[in-house]
CSV table of C-alpha atoms in Angstrom, one decimal:
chain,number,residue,atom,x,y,z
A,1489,UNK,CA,113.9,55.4,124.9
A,1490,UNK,CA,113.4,55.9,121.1
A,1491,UNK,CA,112.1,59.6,120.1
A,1492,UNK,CA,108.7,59.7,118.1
A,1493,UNK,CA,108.7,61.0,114.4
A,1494,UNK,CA,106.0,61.1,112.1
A,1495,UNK,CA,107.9,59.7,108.7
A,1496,UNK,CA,111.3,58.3,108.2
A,1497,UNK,CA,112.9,57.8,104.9
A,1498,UNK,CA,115.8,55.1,104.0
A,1499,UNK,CA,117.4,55.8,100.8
A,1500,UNK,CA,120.3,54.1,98.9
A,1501,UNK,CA,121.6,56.9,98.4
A,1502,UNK,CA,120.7,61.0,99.8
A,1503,UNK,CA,122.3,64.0,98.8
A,1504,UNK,CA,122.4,66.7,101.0
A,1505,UNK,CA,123.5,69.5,98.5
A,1506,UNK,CA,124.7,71.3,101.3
A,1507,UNK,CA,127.9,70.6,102.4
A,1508,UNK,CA,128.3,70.1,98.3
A,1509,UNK,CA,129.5,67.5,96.5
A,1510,UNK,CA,128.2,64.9,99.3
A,1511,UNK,CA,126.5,61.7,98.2
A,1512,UNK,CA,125.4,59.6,101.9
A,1513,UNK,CA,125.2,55.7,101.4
A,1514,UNK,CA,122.5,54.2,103.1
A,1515,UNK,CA,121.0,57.5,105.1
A,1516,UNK,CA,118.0,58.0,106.7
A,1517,UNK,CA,115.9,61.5,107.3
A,1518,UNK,CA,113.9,61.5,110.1
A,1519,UNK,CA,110.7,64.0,110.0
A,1520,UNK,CA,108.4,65.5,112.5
A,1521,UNK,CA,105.6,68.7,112.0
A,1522,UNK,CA,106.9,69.1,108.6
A,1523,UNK,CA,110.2,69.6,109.4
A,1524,UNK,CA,113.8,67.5,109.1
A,1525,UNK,CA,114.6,66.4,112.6
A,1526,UNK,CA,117.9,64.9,111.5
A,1527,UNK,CA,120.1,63.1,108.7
A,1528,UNK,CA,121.8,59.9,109.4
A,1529,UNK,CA,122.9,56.2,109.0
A,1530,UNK,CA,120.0,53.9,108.8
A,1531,UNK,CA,121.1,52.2,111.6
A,1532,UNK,CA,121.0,55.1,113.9
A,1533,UNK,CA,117.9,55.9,112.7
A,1534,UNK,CA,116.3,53.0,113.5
A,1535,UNK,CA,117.8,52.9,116.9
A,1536,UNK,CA,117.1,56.6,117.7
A,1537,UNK,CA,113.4,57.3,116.3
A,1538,UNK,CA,110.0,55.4,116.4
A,1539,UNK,CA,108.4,56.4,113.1
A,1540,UNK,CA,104.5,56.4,112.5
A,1541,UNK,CA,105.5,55.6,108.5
A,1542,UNK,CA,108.7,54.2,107.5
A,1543,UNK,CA,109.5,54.6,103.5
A,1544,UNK,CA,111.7,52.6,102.3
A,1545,UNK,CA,113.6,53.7,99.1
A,1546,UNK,CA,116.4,51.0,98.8
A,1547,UNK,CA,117.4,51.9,94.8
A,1548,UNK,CA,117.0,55.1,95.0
A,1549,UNK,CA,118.2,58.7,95.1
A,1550,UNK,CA,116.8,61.4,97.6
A,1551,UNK,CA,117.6,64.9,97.4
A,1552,UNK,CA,116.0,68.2,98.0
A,1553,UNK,CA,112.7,69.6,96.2
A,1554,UNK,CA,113.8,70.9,93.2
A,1555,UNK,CA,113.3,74.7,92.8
A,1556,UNK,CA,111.9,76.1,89.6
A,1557,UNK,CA,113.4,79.8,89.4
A,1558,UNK,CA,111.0,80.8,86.9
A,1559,UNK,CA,108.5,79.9,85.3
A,1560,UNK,CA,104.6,81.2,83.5
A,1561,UNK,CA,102.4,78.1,84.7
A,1562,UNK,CA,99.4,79.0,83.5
A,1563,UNK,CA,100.8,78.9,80.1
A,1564,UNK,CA,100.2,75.3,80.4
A,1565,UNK,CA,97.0,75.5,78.8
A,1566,UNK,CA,98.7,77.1,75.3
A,1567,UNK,CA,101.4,74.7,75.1
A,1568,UNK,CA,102.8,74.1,71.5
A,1569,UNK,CA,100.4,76.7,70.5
A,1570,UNK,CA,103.3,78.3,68.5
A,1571,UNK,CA,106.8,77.3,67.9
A,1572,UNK,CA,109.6,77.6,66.0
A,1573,UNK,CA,109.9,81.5,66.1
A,1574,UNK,CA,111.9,83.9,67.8
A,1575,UNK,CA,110.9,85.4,70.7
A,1576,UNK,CA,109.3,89.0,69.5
A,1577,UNK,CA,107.5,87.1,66.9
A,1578,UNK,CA,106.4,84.4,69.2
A,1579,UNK,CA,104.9,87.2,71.4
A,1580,UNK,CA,103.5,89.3,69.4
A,1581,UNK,CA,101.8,87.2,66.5
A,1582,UNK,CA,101.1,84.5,69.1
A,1583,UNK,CA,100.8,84.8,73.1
A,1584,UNK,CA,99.9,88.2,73.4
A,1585,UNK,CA,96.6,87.9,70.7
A,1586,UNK,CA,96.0,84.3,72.6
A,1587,UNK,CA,96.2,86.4,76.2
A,1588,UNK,CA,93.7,88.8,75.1
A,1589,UNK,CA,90.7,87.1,74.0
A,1590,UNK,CA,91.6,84.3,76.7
A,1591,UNK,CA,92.7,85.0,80.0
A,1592,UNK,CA,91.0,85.4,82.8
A,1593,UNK,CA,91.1,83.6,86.5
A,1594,UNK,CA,89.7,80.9,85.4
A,1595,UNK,CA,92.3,80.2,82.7
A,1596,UNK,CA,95.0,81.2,85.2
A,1597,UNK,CA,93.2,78.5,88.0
A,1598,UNK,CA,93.2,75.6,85.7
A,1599,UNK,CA,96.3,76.4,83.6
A,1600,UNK,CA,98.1,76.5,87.2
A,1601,UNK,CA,96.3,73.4,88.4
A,1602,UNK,CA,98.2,71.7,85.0
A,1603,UNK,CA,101.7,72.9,85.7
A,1604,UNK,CA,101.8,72.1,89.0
A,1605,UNK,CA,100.9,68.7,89.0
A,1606,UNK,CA,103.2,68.3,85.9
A,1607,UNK,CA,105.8,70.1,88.6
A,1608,UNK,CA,105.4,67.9,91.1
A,1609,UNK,CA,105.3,64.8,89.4
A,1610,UNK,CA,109.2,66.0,88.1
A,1611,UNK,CA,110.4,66.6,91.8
A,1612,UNK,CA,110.1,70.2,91.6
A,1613,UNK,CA,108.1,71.3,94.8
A,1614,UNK,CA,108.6,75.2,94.7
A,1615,UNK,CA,108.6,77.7,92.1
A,1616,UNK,CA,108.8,81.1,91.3
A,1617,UNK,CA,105.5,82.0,89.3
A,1618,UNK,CA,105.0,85.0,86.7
A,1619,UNK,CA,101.3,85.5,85.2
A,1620,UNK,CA,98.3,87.3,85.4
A,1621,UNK,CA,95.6,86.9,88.3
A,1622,UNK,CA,97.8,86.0,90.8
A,1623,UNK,CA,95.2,84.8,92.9
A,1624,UNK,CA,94.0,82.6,91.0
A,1625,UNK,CA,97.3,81.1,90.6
A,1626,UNK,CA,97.7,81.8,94.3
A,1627,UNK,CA,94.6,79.2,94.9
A,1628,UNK,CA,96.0,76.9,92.5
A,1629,UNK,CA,99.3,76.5,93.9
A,1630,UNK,CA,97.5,75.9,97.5
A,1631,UNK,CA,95.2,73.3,96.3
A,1632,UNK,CA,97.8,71.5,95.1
A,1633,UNK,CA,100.0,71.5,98.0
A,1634,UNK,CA,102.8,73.0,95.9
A,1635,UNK,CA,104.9,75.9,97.8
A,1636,UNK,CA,105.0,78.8,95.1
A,1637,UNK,CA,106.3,82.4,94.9
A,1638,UNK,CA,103.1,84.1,93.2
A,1639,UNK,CA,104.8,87.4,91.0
A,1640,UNK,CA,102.3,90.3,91.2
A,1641,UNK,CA,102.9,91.1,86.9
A,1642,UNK,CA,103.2,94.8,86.0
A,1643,UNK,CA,103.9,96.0,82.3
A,1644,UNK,CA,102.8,99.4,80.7
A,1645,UNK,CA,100.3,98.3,78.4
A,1646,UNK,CA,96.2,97.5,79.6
A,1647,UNK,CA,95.7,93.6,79.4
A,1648,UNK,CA,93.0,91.6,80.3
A,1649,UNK,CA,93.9,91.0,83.4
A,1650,UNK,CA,94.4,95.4,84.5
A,1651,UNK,CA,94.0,98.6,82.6
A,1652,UNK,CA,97.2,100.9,83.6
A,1653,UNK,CA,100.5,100.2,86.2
A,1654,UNK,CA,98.6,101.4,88.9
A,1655,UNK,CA,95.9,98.7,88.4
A,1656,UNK,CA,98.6,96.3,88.2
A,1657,UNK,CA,99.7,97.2,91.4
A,1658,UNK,CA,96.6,97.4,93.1
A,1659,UNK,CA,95.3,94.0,91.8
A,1660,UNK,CA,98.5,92.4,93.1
A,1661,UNK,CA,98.5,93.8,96.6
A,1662,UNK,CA,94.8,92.7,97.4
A,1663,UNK,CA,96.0,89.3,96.2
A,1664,UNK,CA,99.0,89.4,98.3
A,1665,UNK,CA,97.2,90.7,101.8
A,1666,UNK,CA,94.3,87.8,100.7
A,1667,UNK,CA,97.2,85.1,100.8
A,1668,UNK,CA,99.6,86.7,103.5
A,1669,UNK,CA,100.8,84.2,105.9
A,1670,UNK,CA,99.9,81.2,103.9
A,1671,UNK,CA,102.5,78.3,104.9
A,1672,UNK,CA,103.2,77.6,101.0
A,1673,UNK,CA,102.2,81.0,99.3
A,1674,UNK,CA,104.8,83.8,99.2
A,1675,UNK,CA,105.1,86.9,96.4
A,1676,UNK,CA,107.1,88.6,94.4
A,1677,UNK,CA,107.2,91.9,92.7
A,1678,UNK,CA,107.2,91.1,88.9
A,1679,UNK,CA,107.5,93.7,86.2
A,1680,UNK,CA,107.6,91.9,83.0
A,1681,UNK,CA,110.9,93.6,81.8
A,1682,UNK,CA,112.7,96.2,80.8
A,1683,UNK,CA,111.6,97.0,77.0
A,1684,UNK,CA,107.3,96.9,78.7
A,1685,UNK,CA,108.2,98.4,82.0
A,1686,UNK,CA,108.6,102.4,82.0
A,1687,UNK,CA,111.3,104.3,84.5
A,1688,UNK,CA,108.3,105.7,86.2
A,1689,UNK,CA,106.7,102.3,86.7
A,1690,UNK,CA,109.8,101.2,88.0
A,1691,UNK,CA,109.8,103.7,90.2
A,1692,UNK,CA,106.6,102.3,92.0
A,1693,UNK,CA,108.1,98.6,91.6
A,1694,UNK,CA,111.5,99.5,93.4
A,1695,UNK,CA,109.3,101.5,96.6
A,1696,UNK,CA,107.0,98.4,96.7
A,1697,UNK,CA,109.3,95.8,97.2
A,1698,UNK,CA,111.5,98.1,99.2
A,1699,UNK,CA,108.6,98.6,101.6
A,1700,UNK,CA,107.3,94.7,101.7
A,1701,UNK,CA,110.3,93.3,101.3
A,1702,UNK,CA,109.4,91.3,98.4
A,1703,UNK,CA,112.0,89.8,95.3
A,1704,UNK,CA,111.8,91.7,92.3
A,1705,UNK,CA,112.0,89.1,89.3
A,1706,UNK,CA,112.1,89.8,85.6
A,1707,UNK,CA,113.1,89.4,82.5
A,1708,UNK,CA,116.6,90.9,81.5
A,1709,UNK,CA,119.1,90.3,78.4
A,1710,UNK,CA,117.1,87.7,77.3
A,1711,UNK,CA,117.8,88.8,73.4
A,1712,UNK,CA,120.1,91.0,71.6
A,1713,UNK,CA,117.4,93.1,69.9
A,1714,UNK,CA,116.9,93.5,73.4
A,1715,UNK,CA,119.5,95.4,74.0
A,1716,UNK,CA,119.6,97.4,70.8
A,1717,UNK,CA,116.2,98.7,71.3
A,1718,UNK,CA,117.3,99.8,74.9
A,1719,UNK,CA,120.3,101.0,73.6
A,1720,UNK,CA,118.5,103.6,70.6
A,1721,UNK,CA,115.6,104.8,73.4
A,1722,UNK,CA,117.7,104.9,76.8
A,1723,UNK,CA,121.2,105.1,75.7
A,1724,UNK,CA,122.2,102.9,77.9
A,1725,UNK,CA,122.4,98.8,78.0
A,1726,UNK,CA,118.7,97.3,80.2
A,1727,UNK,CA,121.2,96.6,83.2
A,1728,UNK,CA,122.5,99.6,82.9
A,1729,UNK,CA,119.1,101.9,82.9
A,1730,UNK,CA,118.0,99.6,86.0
A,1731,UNK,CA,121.0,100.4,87.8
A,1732,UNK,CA,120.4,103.8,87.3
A,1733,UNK,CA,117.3,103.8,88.3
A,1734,UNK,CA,118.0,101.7,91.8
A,1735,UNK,CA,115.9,98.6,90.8
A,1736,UNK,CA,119.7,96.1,90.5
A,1737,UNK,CA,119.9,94.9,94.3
A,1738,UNK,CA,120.6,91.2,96.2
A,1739,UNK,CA,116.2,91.4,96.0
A,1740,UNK,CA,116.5,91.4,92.3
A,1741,UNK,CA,115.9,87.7,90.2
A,1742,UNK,CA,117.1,88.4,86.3
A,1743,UNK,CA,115.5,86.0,84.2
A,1744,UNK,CA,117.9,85.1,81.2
A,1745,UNK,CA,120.9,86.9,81.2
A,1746,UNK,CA,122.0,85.5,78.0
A,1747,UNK,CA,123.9,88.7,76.2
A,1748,UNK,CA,126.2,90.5,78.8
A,1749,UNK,CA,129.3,92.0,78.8
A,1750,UNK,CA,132.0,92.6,81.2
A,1751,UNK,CA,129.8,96.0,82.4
A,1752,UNK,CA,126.4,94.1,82.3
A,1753,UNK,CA,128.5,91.3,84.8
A,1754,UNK,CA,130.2,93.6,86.8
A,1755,UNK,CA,126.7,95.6,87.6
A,1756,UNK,CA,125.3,92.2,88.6
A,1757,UNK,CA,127.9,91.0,91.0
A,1758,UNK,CA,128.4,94.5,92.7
A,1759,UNK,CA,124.6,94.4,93.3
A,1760,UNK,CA,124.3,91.1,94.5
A,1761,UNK,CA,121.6,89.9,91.8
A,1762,UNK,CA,121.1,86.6,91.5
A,1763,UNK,CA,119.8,85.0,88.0
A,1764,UNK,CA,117.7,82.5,86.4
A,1765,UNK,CA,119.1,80.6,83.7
A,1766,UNK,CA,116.3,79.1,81.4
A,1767,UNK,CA,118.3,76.7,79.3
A,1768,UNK,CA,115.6,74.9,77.0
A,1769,UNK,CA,113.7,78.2,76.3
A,1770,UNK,CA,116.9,79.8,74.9
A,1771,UNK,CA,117.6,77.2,73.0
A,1772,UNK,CA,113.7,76.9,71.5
A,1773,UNK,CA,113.7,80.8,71.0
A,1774,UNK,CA,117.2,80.7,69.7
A,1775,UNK,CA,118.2,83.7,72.2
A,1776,UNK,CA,121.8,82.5,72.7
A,1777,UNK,CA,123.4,80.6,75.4
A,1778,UNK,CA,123.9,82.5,78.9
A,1779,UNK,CA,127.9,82.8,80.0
A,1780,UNK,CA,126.9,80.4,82.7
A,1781,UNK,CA,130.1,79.4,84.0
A,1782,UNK,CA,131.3,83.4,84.2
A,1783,UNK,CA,128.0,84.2,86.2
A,1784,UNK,CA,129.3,81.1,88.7
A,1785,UNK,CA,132.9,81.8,88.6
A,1786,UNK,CA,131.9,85.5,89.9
A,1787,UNK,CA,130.2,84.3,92.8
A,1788,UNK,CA,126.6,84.6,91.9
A,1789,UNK,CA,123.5,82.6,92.7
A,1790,UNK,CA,122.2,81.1,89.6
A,1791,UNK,CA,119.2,78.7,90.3
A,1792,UNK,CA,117.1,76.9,86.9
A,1793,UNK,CA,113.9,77.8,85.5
A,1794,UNK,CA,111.8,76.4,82.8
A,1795,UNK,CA,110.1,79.3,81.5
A,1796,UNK,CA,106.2,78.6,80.5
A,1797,UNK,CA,105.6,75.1,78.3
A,1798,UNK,CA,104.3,77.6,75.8
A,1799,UNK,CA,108.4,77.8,75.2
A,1800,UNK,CA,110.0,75.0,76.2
A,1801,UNK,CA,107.4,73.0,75.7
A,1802,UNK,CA,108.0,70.8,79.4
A,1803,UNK,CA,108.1,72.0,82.7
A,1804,UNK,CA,110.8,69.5,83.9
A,1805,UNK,CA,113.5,70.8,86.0
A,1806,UNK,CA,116.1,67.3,86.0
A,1807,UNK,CA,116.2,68.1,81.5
A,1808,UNK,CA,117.1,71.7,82.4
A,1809,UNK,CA,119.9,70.8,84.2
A,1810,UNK,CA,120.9,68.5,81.9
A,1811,UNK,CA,120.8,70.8,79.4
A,1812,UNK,CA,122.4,73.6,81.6
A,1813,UNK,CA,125.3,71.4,81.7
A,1814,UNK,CA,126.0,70.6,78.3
A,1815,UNK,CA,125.7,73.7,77.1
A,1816,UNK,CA,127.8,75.5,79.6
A,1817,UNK,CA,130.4,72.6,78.5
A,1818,UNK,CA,129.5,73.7,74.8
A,1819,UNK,CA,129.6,77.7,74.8
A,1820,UNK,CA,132.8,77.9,77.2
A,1821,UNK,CA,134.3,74.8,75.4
A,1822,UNK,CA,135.3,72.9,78.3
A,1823,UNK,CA,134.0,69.5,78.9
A,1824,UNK,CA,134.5,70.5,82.7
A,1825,UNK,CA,132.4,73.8,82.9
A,1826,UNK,CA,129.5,73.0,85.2
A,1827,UNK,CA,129.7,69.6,86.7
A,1828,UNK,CA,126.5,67.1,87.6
A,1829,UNK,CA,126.7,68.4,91.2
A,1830,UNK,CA,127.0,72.1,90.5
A,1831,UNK,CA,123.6,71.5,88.5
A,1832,UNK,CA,121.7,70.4,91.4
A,1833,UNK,CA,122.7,72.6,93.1
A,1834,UNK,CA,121.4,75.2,90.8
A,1835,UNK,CA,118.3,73.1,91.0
A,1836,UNK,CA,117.9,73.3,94.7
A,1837,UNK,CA,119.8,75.4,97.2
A,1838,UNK,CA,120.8,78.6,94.4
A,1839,UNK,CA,117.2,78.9,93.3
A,1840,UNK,CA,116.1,78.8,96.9
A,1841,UNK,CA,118.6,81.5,98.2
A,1842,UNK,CA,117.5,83.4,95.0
A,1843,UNK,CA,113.8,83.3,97.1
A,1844,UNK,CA,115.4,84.4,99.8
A,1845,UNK,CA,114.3,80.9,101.2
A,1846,UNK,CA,117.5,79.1,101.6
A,1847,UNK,CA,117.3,79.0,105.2
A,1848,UNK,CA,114.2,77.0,104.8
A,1849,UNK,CA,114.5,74.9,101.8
A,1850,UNK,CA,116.8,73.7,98.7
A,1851,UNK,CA,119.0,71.3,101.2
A,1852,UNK,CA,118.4,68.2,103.3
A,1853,UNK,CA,119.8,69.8,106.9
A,1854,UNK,CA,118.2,69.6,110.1
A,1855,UNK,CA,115.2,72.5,110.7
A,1856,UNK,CA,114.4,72.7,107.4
A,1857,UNK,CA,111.2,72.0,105.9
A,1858,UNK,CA,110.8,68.4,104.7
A,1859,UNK,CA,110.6,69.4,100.5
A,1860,UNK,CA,112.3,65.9,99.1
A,1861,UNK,CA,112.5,64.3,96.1
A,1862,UNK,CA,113.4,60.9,95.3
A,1863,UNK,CA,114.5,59.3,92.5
A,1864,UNK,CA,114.4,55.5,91.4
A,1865,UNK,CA,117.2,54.3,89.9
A,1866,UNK,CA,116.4,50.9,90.0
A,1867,UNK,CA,115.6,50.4,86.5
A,1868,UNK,CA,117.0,48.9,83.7
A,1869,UNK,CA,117.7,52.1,81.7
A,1870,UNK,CA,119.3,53.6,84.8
A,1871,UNK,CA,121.7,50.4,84.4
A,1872,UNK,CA,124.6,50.3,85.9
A,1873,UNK,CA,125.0,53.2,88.1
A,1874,UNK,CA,128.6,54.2,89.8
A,1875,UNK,CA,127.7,57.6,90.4
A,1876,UNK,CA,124.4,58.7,91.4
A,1877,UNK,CA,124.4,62.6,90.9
A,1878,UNK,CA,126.1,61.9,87.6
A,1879,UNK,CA,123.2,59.6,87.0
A,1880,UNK,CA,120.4,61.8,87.4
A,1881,UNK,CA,121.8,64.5,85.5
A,1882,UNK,CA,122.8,62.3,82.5
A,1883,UNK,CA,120.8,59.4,82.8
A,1884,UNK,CA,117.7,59.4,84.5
A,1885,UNK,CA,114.7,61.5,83.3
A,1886,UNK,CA,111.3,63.0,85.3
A,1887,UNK,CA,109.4,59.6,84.4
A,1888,UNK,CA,111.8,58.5,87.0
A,1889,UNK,CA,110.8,60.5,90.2
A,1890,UNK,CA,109.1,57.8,92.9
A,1891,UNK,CA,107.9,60.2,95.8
A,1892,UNK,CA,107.7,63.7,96.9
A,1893,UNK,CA,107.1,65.1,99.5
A,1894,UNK,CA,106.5,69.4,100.6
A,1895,UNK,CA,106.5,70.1,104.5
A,1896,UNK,CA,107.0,66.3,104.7
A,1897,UNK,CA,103.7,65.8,103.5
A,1898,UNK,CA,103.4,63.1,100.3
A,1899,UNK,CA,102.1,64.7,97.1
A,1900,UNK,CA,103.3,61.8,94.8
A,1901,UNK,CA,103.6,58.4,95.6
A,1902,UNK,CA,105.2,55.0,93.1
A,1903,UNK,CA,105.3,57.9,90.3
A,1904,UNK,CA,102.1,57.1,89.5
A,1905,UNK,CA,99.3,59.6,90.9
A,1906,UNK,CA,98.8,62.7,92.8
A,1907,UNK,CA,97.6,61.7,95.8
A,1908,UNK,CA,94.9,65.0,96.3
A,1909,UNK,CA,93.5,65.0,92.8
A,1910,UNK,CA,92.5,62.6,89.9
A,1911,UNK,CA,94.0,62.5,86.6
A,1912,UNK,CA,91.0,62.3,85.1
A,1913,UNK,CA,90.1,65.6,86.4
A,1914,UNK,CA,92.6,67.8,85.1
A,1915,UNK,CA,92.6,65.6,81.7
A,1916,UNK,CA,89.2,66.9,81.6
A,1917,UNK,CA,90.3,70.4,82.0
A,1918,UNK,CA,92.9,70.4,79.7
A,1919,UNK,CA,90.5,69.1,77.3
A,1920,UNK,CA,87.8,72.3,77.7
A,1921,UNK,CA,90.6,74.6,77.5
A,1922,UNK,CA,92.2,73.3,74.1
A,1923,UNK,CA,88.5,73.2,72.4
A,1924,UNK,CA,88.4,77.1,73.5
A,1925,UNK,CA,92.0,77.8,72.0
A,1926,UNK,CA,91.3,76.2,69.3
A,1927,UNK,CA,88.4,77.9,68.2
């Protein structure tokens, strides 16, 4: 007697990510309450389940949700408001004036709204979110049935958004207990970085997410003024001050990591840390190119973030690791350094263990929630294909995601539309915002 699912889908071609390396011809996955019930041959499946809805995918690549390590999505609404400069001028004379006369939670609601339809129309189904109001963005994420790790922001300096640390702190936590147990919502602890974060105000970071168990994700070596500035007021190298202060830990998520020595690497692997390599930011804000395939040869988890579209200026996670792999083959000099299938997986299962959520997502394994992606090689630009991870690193492009799916519910169907919100809608809100930005 067949067993009753609630979706089954047949793909050309699945990749698990985990074992790694794996491409399956002809597999099916077989879904029931959200959750993968099993992966196998087409033909089993069909013998073994009774499906409510069967999707066919007979051209196409399916593979896990892709996880975006980090990423400021409400800074959708101030895309290409200024580029071409370097990242201290870029903040300064551009995002942090733009911040202050205009964010609030209604920015942060609607800018989040933006980037995570953009999001899931690229195959990306969970992120790893740094902004103000992180309720708002909270509420955003869970409108749009995107699973999001909502960063409670602390810096030293009053914004907006909280006067002093402790208001940062306290704002965060009300958020936090509001969302607690949300199926999609989970939070981080997310001081900006080193050069805006005092020792003091680390202090209260580190006991925080000691006692809720929470990530810590920030910024870290993103620049080398970075660490000449640290070096002239501490003494000591970022890395080296946060060791010293108790903040490095297997909780910790280091955005960047572009300048680092053989101290600066040794620090991260003895503490477990696990990084976020941004790729097409570093390369817009000219920051250098992370020692990528040293931070993987060491044994590290390195998952993929896009950074905010105000520096990037896209928030698609299939270019970043295309352009993660090139340029780990162009700063080592090896054509080999960081092959097509090491690049999903930074895409998937590293960013996910990074969340601490690797048990739950980031891989196609039975158990674990049904956050898939699928990819449609059937056209005539994706022309001939002999190998399909290959293919959608070097060929194929976000334009070519079909269907995806978060706790094995649809959120985009044909590549076409949302299915829980009309384009027209957040047109229209992009529209408003860019009229107040602009004035």
């Amino acid at each position: 007697m067949s067993e009753a699912v609630d979706l089954v889908i047949r793909a050309r071609w699945l990749v698990p990510v985990e074992p790694a390396g794996v491409v399956l011809d002809h597999h099916a996955v077989a879904i029931r309450d959200g959750l993968i019930v099993a992966v196998l041959p087409q033909a089993q499946a069909s013998a073994r389940f009774r499906a409510t809805t069967t999707v066919d995918l007979p051209r196409h690549l399916l593979m896990p949700g892709m996880v975006n390590l980090h990423v400021h999505a409400a800074m959708n609404l101030m895309r290409g408001i200024a580029d071409d400069l370097p990242l201290m001028r870029w903040l300064q004379e551009a995002i942090w004036p733009t911040e202050a006369r205009h964010v609030s939670a209604a920015f942060v609601r609607d800018g989040t709204r933006l980037a995570a339809a953009e999001m899931l129309r690229g195959g990306i189904t969970t992120c790893n979110d740094m902004y103000f109001h992180p309720e708002a963005a909270a509420e955003a994420f869970a409108e749009m049935g995107m699973r999001a790790v909502v960063g409670l922001v602390m810096l030293d300096f009053p914004t907006s958004f909280a006067s002093d640390p402790d208001d940062y702190l306290r704002k965060g936590l009300a958020a936090r207990d509001q969302w607690q147990g949300h199926p999609l919502i989970g939070f981080s602890i997310a001081p900006h970085a080193p050069y805006t974060v005092s020792d003091a105000s680390f202090g209260r970071v580190l006991a925080m997410a000691n006692e809720l168990a929470l990530p810590i994700h920030l910024h870290v070596h993103e620049t080398a003024r970075e660490i000449e500035d640290s070096l002239a007021l501490h003494g000591v190298r970022p890395l080296s001050r946060l060791a010293r202060l108790g903040v490095l830990g297997e909780n910790l998520i280091g955005v960047h990591a572009v300048h680092l020595d053989d101290a600066d690497l040794d620090l991260l692997v003895r503490h477990d840390c696990s990084v976020a390599h941004c790729p097409t930011s570093n390369m817009k804000l000219a920051s250098g190119i992370a020692p990528v395939p040293r931070l993987l040869g060491a044994g590290l988890r390195v998952g993929l973030g896009t950074d905010g579209a105000a520096s990037n200026n896209r928030l698609d996670l299939i270019q970043e690791m295309r352009h993660a792999a090139l340029l780990a083959k162009l700063g080592s000099m090896d054509a080999s350094a960081l092959p097509a299938h090491a690049a999903l997986r930074m895409a998937t299962l590293a960013g996910a263990r990074a969340l601490g959520l690797g048990d739950r997502i980031g891989s196609i394994e039975s158990g674990k929630f049904a956050d898939l992606c699928a990819v449609d090689f059937g056209t005539l630009d994706c022309q001939p294909c002999f190998e399909p991870v290959s293919h959608l690193v070097y060929v194929a492009g976000r334009e070519h995601v079909s269907h995806v799916w978060v706790n094995g519910e649809t959120r985009v169907d044909k590549g076409i539309r949302l299915l829980h919100i009309n384009d027209s809608e957040l047109l229209q809100l992009a529209s408003v915002w860019q009229t107040r930005l602009g004035n």
